[in-house]
Amino acid sequence: MENHQNDLSDFSQVGTSKLSLGSQLNDQIYHTQAVEGIKVSNENTAQNNKASKTNNKNNHNDESSNSLPHPINPLKLHLVSHPLRGRGVFTPFTIPAGTIIEESPVLVISQKEWEEGNMNESILGSYGFCWKDGGMGIGLGLASLFNHSASPNVNFIRSYSTSTIKFITSKRIEKDEELCICYSADESKLWFVKSDSDKQEGIDMGSSSDEEDGGFSKLNIGEEDLIDENNLKLKKERERRLKASLSKDINGKVKKHGKSLTSDNVQIQSPQPIKFNAAAGPSSITLSADSSRTSTPSSSSTSLYPEASSGFITSLPPPLHSGRDRSKRSTEAIELTQELDWDEEFWTGQNPSGTEREDEVAEYIREKGPAEKEAEEGADETMDIWALEFTDPRLTRNALDFSKDLTASDERLRHLKRVCRRKENNQEICRVVLAMVAEYDSSALQSIMTSYSSTLSHLIPVIHRVPSTIATTQEQLKIKSHLWPVSFSPAPIIPNDSSDWPIGRKAWVTSGIKRVIQIALEAKSKGELPIGTYCAALPKTFWPKKEEGFIQPTEELRASSYDTRQSENHPLRHSALNCIKSIANLRTVEPFISITPERNGSDYLLTSLTLFITHEPCVMCCMALLHSRVREVFYIFPRKKGGGFNGSELGIHARKDLNHRFEAWRYDGIIEDDVRQQLEVEEEIQI
Ligand SMILES: C[S@@+](CC[C@H](N)C(=O)[O-])C[C@H]1O[C@@H](n2cnc3c(N)ncnc32)[C@H](O)[C@@H]1O
């Protein structure tokens, strides 16, 4: 023990030159909490420790200062610059779980001061922690230097009463590992492009000397940096900045080779609208409901284009809708495509059974997304959590505060009510959620609790089994709440296939499928890839009720397109993207420009529209469709390699972590062999 104290005093000396204010304030805490960490370090990394002692003694000796980067706090943590993440906090020794790294003081700035000072726009914007009453806390010391990780090894607890933030390791941290906190469990709220701190890629551990770090030239704070709701900034403010940066982009001119590119000197060519060709009409294609299933055609054509990246960004900008400037219109040729060949009278009239033309109607199968699959699979699953258990009701407030401070942002616990009260043996037992079992070992949790509040220090965290997911039916709610009370959110019931649809709806969809086949064949005859798309509003008679959340689409808006990558020699001219662009152009001209939207956003790109496409769209097009707020997509041929629905298994159309979902339906009828052959597109090509 004596040894350790000696070590600690050494550490304090070394840290003095750059010792953070927070560290000085907390010398006491280091002595009680951090000793364990240093003890382990001494035992496990004797060699390093020896080096550091030499370093300490020869503080001004060049040679020794080369052996270890300059430490900035008593735990000998040091900063390392990363080309993408900027500075980060690293440890040269192992640190056990539950070690207090620092209690950093915070400069509290009220919401008014923050907003009036436009501080979000300044560098402080990237360094503020959400504080009480909408204020912001600028962390001093190490507080501002921890980078973000989705699987952090450091937790933090804010104390409004002392204006400090305490940083505590949540797991054992290995030598040379980066210490990271989680800015927001919902990574779509991050305001920078995340680089994976777990991989440590590109870090030059040797480049952290004072000289190289001086001025921190590699600091990567973009102009567009925004502040996060959870711990770094309010969401509203973030959106305001995002909008501001968007309008800056729109109004600004892009400079390239000294010449400014404006709409005056750049010609953008749009795909020509497809002219309806009655001669090549649907009669040449036979579709019918049949038990044989559609499969992806193979092809012998040459691969032309590199695969689209399978990476995608989860953060979506807010839709730019309404308030369109009527003076700005598309200068491209715009033509409203022909309506579907669908006899409304016949299919929706007095006797809509349509039995005489049943062979024109196919069935459709819905593609489930990851969110739904997970919910189905996880309905009965349970998991283990740390909970506090007590009978004295006076402890509830304190325990609840601790619970929220510890894991308020942990998405995995969000479905659980924080407090569970049960009568057992005539006594009311109160249990409070603490954390996932895997996140802490018992002694780490106990030590965090003790340092948080002395009133909790005599409690021992217990492991409790709880449901893994929310309840989506009353029955589930009853069963799950028996274990632990959970939130209830009835899931909308979407059928898995079209069997219960009115025949008229199936007929309309089938005419959409016929149309895209026809478009694709026409494209092929022009030397393009045979991929066709058509987009329109579902006929009014089949609209879901407004109460079900349905937003009225812009009726009469229709566009069709095909893939023009070949003729335009442009990698982005995918069929779906071309169609979205045509719809966007149409919205800039009469009559669509003059339509008053039913509600804000209902005139935004593909809002509530139905899109038909011959092949499962690639990840990029699925993301574009998602951004466009399409309602449903019908397609014929699945694409095993890179299809954005289930081909890639990403299920872009129905993910929990994206802010729009749409239905994806696969055609479940037959396609004649010769048509199938003509529509073959090599698997490597991204649709
Ligand atoms: C609170 S500062 C963290 C310290 C910062 N790296 C520095 O050098 O000052 C937050 C900024 O660090 C960067 N950052 C933090 N975590 C990151 C990550 N996982 N990936 C990329 N950049 C990150 C972002 O630029 C962010 O705006």
XYZ file of C-alpha atoms and ligand atoms in Angstrom:
714
model
C 0.000 0.000 0.000
C 2.854 2.286 0.900
C 4.295 1.609 -2.495
C 1.119 2.570 -4.188
C 0.918 5.825 -2.337
C 4.418 6.599 -3.439
C 3.351 5.896 -6.953
C 0.447 8.225 -6.568
C 2.546 11.071 -5.318
C 4.831 10.491 -8.286
C 1.867 10.666 -10.574
C 0.717 13.930 -9.100
C 4.123 15.466 -9.718
C 4.237 14.314 -13.280
C 0.780 15.541 -13.930
C 1.362 18.988 -12.492
C 2.363 20.704 -15.672
C -0.770 19.658 -17.468
C -2.815 18.433 -14.520
C -6.426 19.188 -15.172
C -8.361 21.222 -12.674
C -10.682 18.266 -12.296
C -7.868 15.988 -11.343
C -6.626 18.353 -8.679
C -10.052 18.600 -7.181
C -10.236 14.896 -6.958
C -6.946 13.880 -5.484
C -8.921 12.490 -2.596
C -10.991 10.360 -4.825
C -7.957 8.994 -6.588
C -6.525 7.942 -3.287
C -9.605 5.975 -2.377
C -10.742 4.761 -5.777
C -7.884 4.782 -8.160
C -5.432 2.890 -5.987
C -6.869 -0.364 -7.233
C -6.230 0.710 -10.770
C -2.655 1.573 -10.089
C -2.140 -1.571 -8.102
C -3.256 -3.669 -11.027
C -1.089 -1.608 -13.311
C 1.894 -2.198 -11.113
C 1.338 -5.913 -10.975
C 0.452 -6.429 -14.575
C 2.655 -4.011 -16.344
C 5.756 -3.857 -14.256
C 7.900 -2.963 -17.188
C 5.805 -0.040 -18.210
C 5.624 1.171 -14.680
C 9.371 1.084 -14.448
C 9.584 3.126 -17.584
C 7.105 5.606 -16.230
C 8.988 5.975 -12.975
C 12.135 6.763 -14.896
C 10.103 9.155 -16.864
C 8.803 10.786 -13.691
C 12.216 11.255 -12.215
C 13.685 12.694 -15.383
C 10.829 14.873 -16.211
C 12.849 17.131 -18.417
C 14.990 14.452 -19.936
C 14.364 14.211 -23.685
C 15.122 10.537 -23.948
C 12.709 9.480 -21.243
C 9.952 11.747 -22.460
C 10.160 9.837 -25.734
C 9.447 6.552 -23.970
C 5.921 7.483 -22.938
C 3.665 10.199 -24.229
C 3.288 13.186 -21.944
C 0.649 12.292 -19.327
C -2.107 14.760 -18.581
C -3.533 13.392 -15.385
C -2.454 11.363 -12.377
C -3.498 8.108 -13.999
C -0.896 8.928 -16.656
C -3.559 9.163 -19.319
C -2.382 10.946 -22.409
C -3.803 12.390 -25.596
C -3.341 10.819 -28.985
C -4.442 12.488 -32.188
C -6.420 10.492 -34.673
C -6.891 11.763 -38.216
C -10.674 11.381 -38.023
C -11.604 11.647 -34.381
C -9.148 14.332 -33.332
C -7.645 14.047 -29.870
C -8.629 11.087 -27.714
C -7.766 9.903 -24.207
C -5.538 6.828 -23.947
C -4.095 4.850 -21.094
C -0.589 3.356 -20.932
C -1.736 0.937 -18.188
C -4.670 -1.355 -17.579
C -7.398 0.276 -15.524
C -9.949 -1.869 -13.676
C -13.691 -1.366 -13.977
C -15.169 1.079 -11.485
C -12.157 3.422 -11.394
C -12.951 7.099 -11.147
C -10.983 8.744 -13.920
C -11.830 12.291 -13.052
C -14.520 14.493 -11.624
C -14.367 17.336 -14.109
C -15.628 20.787 -13.233
C -18.158 22.245 -15.621
C -18.759 25.817 -16.769
C -22.515 26.121 -16.868
C -23.974 28.309 -19.587
C -27.692 29.048 -19.471
C -29.858 28.305 -22.473
C -30.345 32.067 -23.028
C -26.610 32.817 -22.968
C -25.907 29.861 -25.195
C -28.435 30.876 -27.789
C -27.722 34.601 -27.689
C -24.008 33.963 -27.968
C -24.682 31.695 -30.926
C -22.287 29.306 -29.222
C -23.514 26.374 -31.169
C -21.778 27.801 -34.179
C -18.522 28.148 -32.304
C -16.079 25.423 -31.377
C -17.869 25.147 -28.025
C -20.732 23.604 -29.933
C -18.874 20.321 -30.026
C -17.937 20.350 -26.364
C -21.137 21.065 -24.435
C -22.946 18.569 -22.250
C -26.706 19.047 -21.882
C -27.281 20.653 -18.538
C -30.404 21.345 -16.535
C -33.079 23.801 -17.708
C -31.837 23.589 -21.301
C -28.429 24.980 -20.357
C -25.105 23.622 -21.501
C -22.115 22.474 -19.448
C -18.662 22.957 -20.912
C -16.555 20.255 -19.371
C -13.106 21.269 -18.229
C -10.231 18.868 -17.813
C -10.656 15.529 -19.506
C -14.416 15.945 -19.838
C -14.116 17.553 -23.251
C -11.631 15.104 -24.624
C -13.342 11.762 -24.508
C -14.363 10.624 -27.967
C -17.587 8.793 -28.668
C -18.067 5.045 -28.898
C -21.260 2.994 -29.144
C -19.666 0.530 -26.729
C -18.043 2.911 -24.281
C -15.674 1.880 -21.527
C -16.299 5.010 -19.451
C -19.610 6.144 -17.977
C -20.327 9.615 -16.730
C -22.609 11.019 -14.094
C -23.546 14.697 -14.025
C -23.962 16.427 -10.714
C -25.995 19.618 -11.083
C -25.455 20.520 -7.433
C -21.646 20.595 -7.684
C -21.433 21.487 -11.399
C -19.185 18.530 -12.092
C -19.214 15.386 -14.176
C -17.749 12.220 -12.801
C -16.153 9.788 -15.262
C -15.930 6.176 -14.144
C -14.676 3.160 -16.084
C -17.489 0.726 -16.785
C -15.197 -2.132 -17.769
C -11.558 -3.054 -17.479
C -9.543 -0.991 -19.912
C -6.463 -2.495 -21.432
C -3.090 -0.834 -21.879
C -3.005 1.520 -24.890
C -6.782 1.438 -25.236
C -8.760 4.604 -25.871
C -11.149 5.768 -23.157
C -14.498 6.590 -24.731
C -17.903 7.694 -23.539
C -21.203 7.298 -25.366
C -22.507 10.678 -26.574
C -25.849 9.220 -27.594
C -27.175 5.692 -27.767
C -29.035 6.793 -30.872
C -26.133 7.270 -33.244
C -28.329 8.936 -35.837
C -28.112 11.957 -33.557
C -24.355 12.296 -33.843
C -23.331 15.442 -35.679
C -20.125 14.064 -37.178
C -19.284 11.083 -39.304
C -18.366 8.457 -36.803
C -15.069 6.677 -37.054
C -14.874 3.394 -35.238
C -12.818 3.834 -32.114
C -12.759 0.091 -31.461
C -10.605 -0.524 -34.501
C -8.048 2.115 -33.618
C -7.292 2.374 -37.292
C -4.757 4.919 -38.399
C -3.545 5.841 -34.943
C 0.081 6.620 -34.709
C 0.796 5.962 -31.086
C 4.149 7.597 -31.434
C 2.816 10.906 -32.646
C 1.455 12.184 -29.400
C 4.372 14.219 -28.183
C 3.656 17.753 -27.085
C 5.326 19.102 -30.197
C 3.139 17.189 -32.581
C 0.010 17.699 -30.568
C 0.714 21.340 -30.001
C -2.190 23.250 -31.441
C -3.835 19.929 -32.237
C -3.715 20.522 -35.908
C -5.406 17.231 -36.680
C -8.452 18.244 -34.720
C -11.373 17.246 -36.811
C -14.201 19.578 -36.106
C -16.189 20.333 -39.212
C -17.995 23.609 -39.733
C -21.224 21.716 -39.833
C -20.689 20.164 -36.403
C -23.935 20.029 -34.541
C -24.890 19.493 -30.971
C -26.566 16.404 -29.682
C -29.757 16.162 -27.695
C -28.670 13.559 -25.270
C -25.548 14.878 -23.741
C -24.088 17.477 -25.969
C -26.947 19.573 -27.347
C -30.637 20.013 -27.799
C -32.160 18.332 -30.796
C -34.001 21.438 -31.897
C -30.809 23.410 -32.075
C -29.167 20.635 -34.046
C -31.915 20.653 -36.630
C -31.747 24.416 -36.862
C -28.039 24.205 -37.636
C -28.554 21.405 -40.067
C -31.136 23.496 -41.899
C -28.812 26.474 -41.798
C -25.977 24.457 -43.300
C -28.323 23.039 -45.918
C -29.492 26.467 -46.999
C -25.862 27.554 -47.088
C -25.143 24.723 -49.519
C -28.135 25.488 -51.658
C -27.437 29.177 -51.952
C -23.692 28.893 -52.241
C -21.895 28.249 -55.501
C -19.560 25.324 -55.865
C -16.100 26.373 -57.008
C -14.156 23.983 -59.159
C -10.951 24.779 -61.019
C -11.534 28.447 -60.434
C -14.800 28.426 -62.290
C -18.065 28.704 -60.467
C -20.622 26.119 -61.392
C -24.136 27.484 -61.525
C -27.265 26.306 -63.221
C -26.319 28.702 -66.020
C -23.311 26.811 -67.200
C -24.052 23.268 -66.119
C -26.315 21.143 -68.229
C -27.964 18.313 -66.408
C -29.522 15.782 -68.645
C -32.580 13.962 -67.455
C -33.756 10.617 -68.711
C -36.327 10.985 -71.402
C -39.833 10.140 -70.285
C -40.993 6.896 -71.748
C -43.683 7.251 -74.363
C -46.469 4.745 -73.997
C -46.242 2.204 -76.742
C -49.592 0.565 -77.245
C -48.147 -1.886 -79.724
C -45.855 -3.374 -77.129
C -48.724 -3.372 -74.665
C -49.444 -5.792 -71.885
C -51.024 -8.354 -74.143
C -47.601 -9.765 -74.911
C -46.991 -10.530 -71.271
C -48.862 -13.146 -69.332
C -49.155 -12.774 -65.619
C -51.239 -14.922 -63.397
C -51.565 -16.081 -59.852
C -49.702 -19.323 -59.720
C -47.852 -21.408 -57.229
C -44.554 -21.158 -59.095
C -42.485 -18.393 -57.528
C -40.489 -15.642 -59.098
C -36.778 -16.137 -58.971
C -33.925 -13.876 -59.939
C -32.890 -14.339 -63.509
C -29.242 -15.091 -64.055
C -27.503 -13.379 -66.893
C -24.583 -13.565 -69.191
C -24.223 -9.830 -69.744
C -20.991 -8.163 -68.685
C -20.709 -6.365 -65.384
C -20.431 -2.652 -66.086
C -20.472 -0.918 -62.776
C -18.768 -1.281 -59.457
C -20.949 -2.441 -56.603
C -22.617 0.262 -54.613
C -21.211 0.596 -51.144
C -23.121 -1.397 -48.589
C -22.349 1.154 -45.851
C -25.086 3.625 -45.096
C -25.646 6.623 -42.909
C -28.370 6.431 -40.339
C -28.786 10.106 -39.814
C -31.315 11.638 -42.152
C -31.805 15.338 -42.805
C -35.257 16.747 -42.202
C -37.391 16.819 -45.345
C -37.186 19.973 -47.397
C -40.826 20.481 -48.087
C -43.391 23.214 -48.495
C -42.632 26.829 -49.142
C -41.255 25.936 -52.565
C -40.171 28.886 -54.591
C -42.605 29.035 -57.479
C -40.245 31.046 -59.596
C -37.824 28.106 -59.708
C -38.943 25.439 -62.076
C -37.274 22.492 -63.648
C -35.789 23.337 -67.010
C -35.785 19.712 -68.048
C -38.343 18.074 -70.314
C -41.150 16.939 -68.054
C -43.937 14.693 -69.127
C -46.632 13.115 -67.041
C -46.530 9.436 -67.789
C -49.617 7.560 -68.871
C -52.034 6.164 -66.282
C -52.077 2.448 -65.601
C -54.210 0.299 -67.805
C -56.755 -0.389 -65.075
C -60.485 -0.273 -65.446
C -61.651 1.416 -62.267
C -65.319 0.961 -63.076
C -64.869 -2.735 -63.639
C -62.718 -3.455 -60.636
C -64.425 -1.279 -58.060
C -67.985 -1.121 -59.421
C -71.119 -2.918 -58.261
C -69.751 -6.385 -58.691
C -66.016 -6.116 -58.228
C -65.432 -9.832 -57.955
C -63.709 -9.716 -61.327
C -63.934 -13.457 -61.684
C -63.945 -13.234 -65.455
C -60.508 -11.647 -65.409
C -59.014 -13.364 -62.406
C -56.030 -14.494 -64.464
C -54.906 -10.854 -64.656
C -54.508 -10.661 -60.927
C -51.457 -11.884 -59.040
C -50.674 -12.176 -55.334
C -47.913 -10.334 -53.432
C -45.760 -11.241 -50.458
C -44.575 -8.662 -47.970
C -40.880 -8.447 -47.129
C -40.451 -8.208 -43.395
C -37.826 -5.811 -42.113
C -35.260 -6.399 -39.357
C -37.329 -4.535 -36.755
C -40.304 -6.818 -37.240
C -38.212 -9.978 -37.429
C -36.411 -9.068 -34.243
C -39.691 -8.312 -32.485
C -41.134 -11.660 -33.552
C -38.059 -13.613 -32.557
C -37.539 -11.718 -29.336
C -41.153 -11.754 -28.106
C -40.449 -14.424 -25.475
C -36.837 -13.546 -24.798
C -35.539 -12.448 -21.435
C -32.303 -10.862 -20.307
C -30.446 -10.278 -17.062
C -30.095 -6.852 -15.532
C -28.577 -5.380 -12.424
C -31.328 -4.052 -10.141
C -31.466 -2.434 -6.731
C -33.784 -4.107 -4.288
C -35.053 -2.498 -1.075
C -38.061 -2.176 1.169
C -37.568 1.352 2.527
C -39.673 3.611 0.233
C -37.490 6.627 1.127
C -34.705 5.173 -0.971
C -36.790 5.183 -4.139
C -36.020 8.763 -5.229
C -32.291 8.351 -4.786
C -32.204 4.966 -6.454
C -34.232 6.260 -9.365
C -31.948 9.266 -9.864
C -28.934 6.997 -9.825
C -30.572 4.618 -12.268
C -31.354 7.413 -14.722
C -27.926 8.976 -14.452
C -26.293 5.629 -14.993
C -28.254 4.247 -17.912
C -30.892 6.705 -19.144
C -29.445 6.467 -22.641
C -29.195 2.686 -22.767
C -31.640 1.700 -25.540
C -31.646 -1.898 -24.344
C -33.393 -0.899 -21.132
C -35.831 1.593 -22.636
C -38.816 -0.788 -22.728
C -38.588 -1.441 -18.973
C -40.381 0.669 -16.402
C -37.625 1.904 -14.123
C -39.362 0.834 -10.919
C -40.988 -2.508 -10.183
C -43.036 -2.843 -6.991
C -44.158 -6.252 -5.740
C -45.832 -7.518 -2.596
C -43.876 -10.470 -1.307
C -44.524 -12.066 2.076
C -46.707 -9.148 3.102
C -43.958 -6.683 2.406
C -43.629 -4.282 -0.472
C -40.340 -4.833 -2.311
C -39.154 -2.118 -4.604
C -36.748 -2.911 -7.428
C -35.085 -0.318 -9.641
C -33.417 -0.997 -12.999
C -29.686 -0.268 -12.948
C -27.843 -1.632 -15.965
C -27.297 -4.570 -18.277
C -25.417 -7.293 -16.426
C -22.741 -7.463 -19.126
C -21.858 -3.799 -18.619
C -20.533 -3.996 -15.043
C -19.192 -6.462 -12.625
C -20.730 -6.320 -9.207
C -17.808 -4.611 -7.450
C -17.534 -1.907 -10.130
C -21.213 -1.154 -9.831
C -21.057 -1.140 -6.060
C -18.169 1.322 -6.070
C -19.919 3.638 -8.548
C -23.005 3.553 -6.349
C -21.048 4.298 -3.215
C -19.361 7.279 -4.775
C -22.710 8.486 -6.133
C -24.571 8.567 -2.855
C -23.806 7.378 0.644
C -27.493 6.503 1.148
C -27.164 3.800 -1.488
C -23.853 2.463 -0.234
C -25.356 -0.275 1.933
C -27.433 -1.702 -0.931
C -26.125 -4.575 -2.985
C -27.063 -4.771 -6.670
C -28.843 -8.008 -7.553
C -29.286 -9.765 -10.865
C -32.868 -9.901 -12.080
C -34.397 -11.571 -15.142
C -36.580 -9.262 -17.239
C -38.311 -9.288 -20.660
C -36.012 -8.271 -23.549
C -38.606 -6.328 -25.516
C -41.674 -4.137 -25.353
C -45.167 -5.718 -25.306
C -47.070 -5.345 -28.544
C -50.262 -7.167 -27.531
C -52.366 -7.157 -24.354
C -51.539 -10.814 -23.886
C -47.794 -10.149 -24.067
C -48.197 -7.243 -21.659
C -49.769 -9.525 -19.084
C -47.104 -12.198 -19.368
C -44.126 -9.843 -19.518
C -45.267 -7.586 -16.707
C -45.338 -10.621 -14.492
C -41.545 -10.597 -14.721
C -41.097 -6.821 -14.814
C -43.425 -4.008 -15.952
C -42.755 -3.043 -19.567
C -44.044 -0.429 -22.003
C -46.906 -1.300 -24.290
C -47.013 -0.279 -27.932
C -49.545 -2.129 -30.061
C -47.946 -2.894 -33.417
C -49.966 -2.034 -36.533
C -51.124 -5.237 -38.134
C -49.868 -5.393 -41.710
C -50.806 -8.612 -43.514
C -47.957 -10.765 -44.744
C -49.513 -11.262 -48.161
C -52.192 -9.831 -50.411
C -54.696 -12.658 -50.002
C -57.223 -10.495 -48.154
C -57.009 -7.437 -50.400
C -59.964 -6.457 -52.534
C -59.464 -7.952 -55.988
C -59.490 -4.456 -57.489
C -56.388 -3.503 -55.543
C -54.567 -6.609 -56.679
C -55.613 -5.794 -60.218
C -54.242 -2.243 -59.923
C -50.932 -3.490 -58.544
C -50.740 -6.133 -61.231
C -51.235 -3.504 -63.910
C -48.311 -1.629 -62.314
C -46.187 -4.769 -62.573
C -47.162 -5.216 -66.213
C -46.250 -1.601 -66.883
C -42.745 -1.897 -65.475
C -42.094 -5.055 -67.448
C -43.118 -3.203 -70.560
C -40.877 -0.250 -69.687
C -37.935 -2.568 -69.005
C -38.382 -4.356 -72.334
C -38.508 -1.029 -74.098
C -35.330 0.046 -72.315
C -33.631 -3.150 -73.413
C -34.591 -2.496 -77.013
C -32.773 0.830 -76.715
C -29.612 -0.830 -75.468
C -30.146 0.008 -71.787
C -30.232 -2.328 -68.814
C -33.759 -3.808 -68.715
C -34.950 -2.222 -65.486
C -38.231 -0.327 -65.403
C -39.935 1.816 -62.751
C -43.353 3.387 -62.454
C -44.677 5.559 -59.644
C -48.236 6.728 -58.924
C -50.788 7.179 -56.159
C -52.907 4.221 -55.107
C -56.524 4.823 -56.281
C -58.515 6.673 -53.657
C -60.919 3.853 -53.061
C -58.089 1.776 -51.540
C -56.613 4.473 -49.328
C -56.242 3.537 -45.675
C -58.056 5.739 -43.186
C -56.497 8.988 -42.000
C -56.855 7.701 -38.449
C -54.396 4.988 -39.381
C -51.832 7.694 -40.019
C -52.307 7.794 -43.776
C -51.198 11.053 -45.419
C -52.984 11.806 -48.674
C -50.716 11.487 -51.697
C -50.665 13.963 -54.568
C -53.198 12.310 -56.865
C -52.521 12.400 -60.601
C -48.770 12.580 -60.038
C -47.197 9.827 -62.135
C -43.750 9.147 -63.507
C -41.984 6.281 -65.167
C -38.362 5.700 -65.934
C -35.768 3.163 -66.841
C -32.079 2.701 -66.147
C -29.912 5.042 -68.257
C -26.438 4.194 -66.996
C -25.439 2.945 -70.431
C -26.596 5.837 -72.615
C -25.615 8.547 -70.141
C -22.420 6.821 -69.119
C -23.240 7.843 -65.568
C -23.093 5.472 -62.595
C -25.993 7.079 -60.753
C -28.650 6.825 -63.435
C -30.413 3.899 -61.762
C -34.032 3.420 -62.713
C -35.440 4.236 -59.248
C -33.271 7.360 -58.923
C -34.408 8.519 -62.361
C -38.016 8.066 -61.287
C -37.555 10.021 -58.054
C -35.963 12.790 -60.086
C -38.896 12.884 -62.519
C -41.365 13.172 -59.644
C -39.247 15.955 -58.131
C -39.258 17.790 -61.461
C -43.003 17.351 -61.891
C -43.602 18.923 -58.512
C -41.973 22.110 -59.758
C -44.504 22.664 -62.574
C -48.256 23.184 -62.916
C -50.554 21.807 -61.762
C -48.506 20.247 -58.964
C -46.681 23.396 -57.921
C -50.002 25.046 -57.074
C -51.426 22.247 -54.976
C -51.794 23.231 -51.346
C -50.448 20.331 -49.340
C -52.991 18.587 -47.150
C -50.477 18.879 -44.361
C -46.875 19.900 -44.008
C -44.768 17.410 -45.928
C -47.542 15.689 -47.837
C -46.218 17.161 -51.089
C -42.682 15.987 -50.412
C -41.227 13.854 -53.223
C -42.810 10.380 -53.025
C -44.888 10.860 -49.878
C -47.643 8.202 -49.857
C -46.930 7.152 -53.433
C -46.581 3.585 -54.695
C -43.544 2.597 -56.743
C -43.251 -0.427 -59.016
C -39.889 -1.691 -60.176
C -38.844 -4.804 -62.053
C -35.870 -5.685 -59.831
C -35.208 -5.303 -56.113
C -33.534 -1.888 -55.821
C -29.976 -1.630 -54.519
C -29.110 -0.227 -51.096
C -28.457 3.237 -52.528
C -31.833 3.380 -54.298
C -33.636 1.987 -51.252
C -32.109 4.774 -49.169
C -33.187 7.307 -51.789
C -36.708 5.886 -51.727
C -36.672 6.075 -47.968
C -35.530 9.702 -48.050
C -38.285 10.371 -50.553
C -40.881 8.987 -48.115
C -42.327 6.436 -50.539
C -45.235 4.460 -49.070
C -44.861 1.054 -50.745
C -42.687 -0.614 -53.344
C -43.666 -3.601 -55.505
C -40.984 -5.530 -57.325
C -40.583 -8.749 -59.261
C -37.025 -10.081 -59.131
C -35.158 -10.345 -55.816
C -31.437 -9.510 -55.964
C -29.361 -11.755 -53.752
C -26.314 -9.528 -54.023
C -26.971 -6.071 -52.725
C -30.772 -5.827 -52.906
C -31.753 -3.230 -50.328
C -34.680 -5.166 -48.883
C -33.706 -8.676 -48.057
C -31.055 -9.392 -50.677
C -28.519 -7.531 -48.584
C -30.344 -8.505 -45.397
C -30.156 -4.849 -44.433
C -33.915 -4.437 -44.761
C -33.548 -0.725 -45.492
C -37.323 -0.379 -45.851
C -38.152 -1.292 -42.276
C -35.355 -0.561 -39.841
C -35.784 0.769 -36.343
C -32.729 3.011 -36.715
C -33.979 4.891 -39.786
C -36.598 7.592 -39.565
C -38.997 6.389 -42.248
C -40.324 2.950 -43.096
C -42.131 1.718 -46.153
C -43.695 -1.561 -47.227
C -41.851 -3.765 -49.716
C -43.907 -6.361 -51.641
C -42.616 -9.107 -53.896
C -44.627 -10.237 -56.927
C -45.804 -13.814 -56.437
C -47.032 -14.857 -59.856
C -45.407 -16.281 -62.941
C -43.406 -14.521 -65.576
C -43.132 -16.129 -68.977
C -39.731 -17.609 -69.684
C -38.898 -15.403 -72.655
C -39.782 -12.249 -70.675
C -37.765 -13.470 -67.730
C -34.786 -14.083 -69.992
C -35.000 -10.669 -71.551
C -35.081 -9.034 -68.127
C -32.031 -10.837 -66.837
C -29.445 -8.546 -65.255
C -26.178 -9.932 -63.976
C -26.217 -10.352 -60.207
C -23.123 -8.191 -59.757
C -24.902 -5.150 -61.141
C -26.565 -3.040 -58.512
C -30.121 -2.177 -59.514
C -16.005 16.453 -27.208
S -14.978 16.485 -28.596
C -13.886 15.115 -28.307
C -12.452 15.505 -28.384
C -12.015 15.846 -29.774
N -11.623 14.637 -30.479
C -10.884 16.845 -29.765
O -9.868 16.596 -30.399
O -11.033 17.890 -29.158
C -16.126 15.943 -29.787
C -15.582 15.910 -31.194
O -14.685 14.819 -31.362
C -14.879 14.166 -32.607
N -15.266 12.785 -32.320
C -15.564 12.254 -31.135
N -15.820 10.947 -31.246
C -15.684 10.629 -32.533
C -15.850 9.415 -33.288
N -16.174 8.237 -32.726
N -15.652 9.482 -34.623
C -15.299 10.652 -35.222
N -15.142 11.822 -34.569
C -15.332 11.806 -33.237
C -15.968 14.935 -33.316
O -15.348 15.843 -34.178
C -16.668 15.690 -32.225
O -17.207 16.898 -32.663
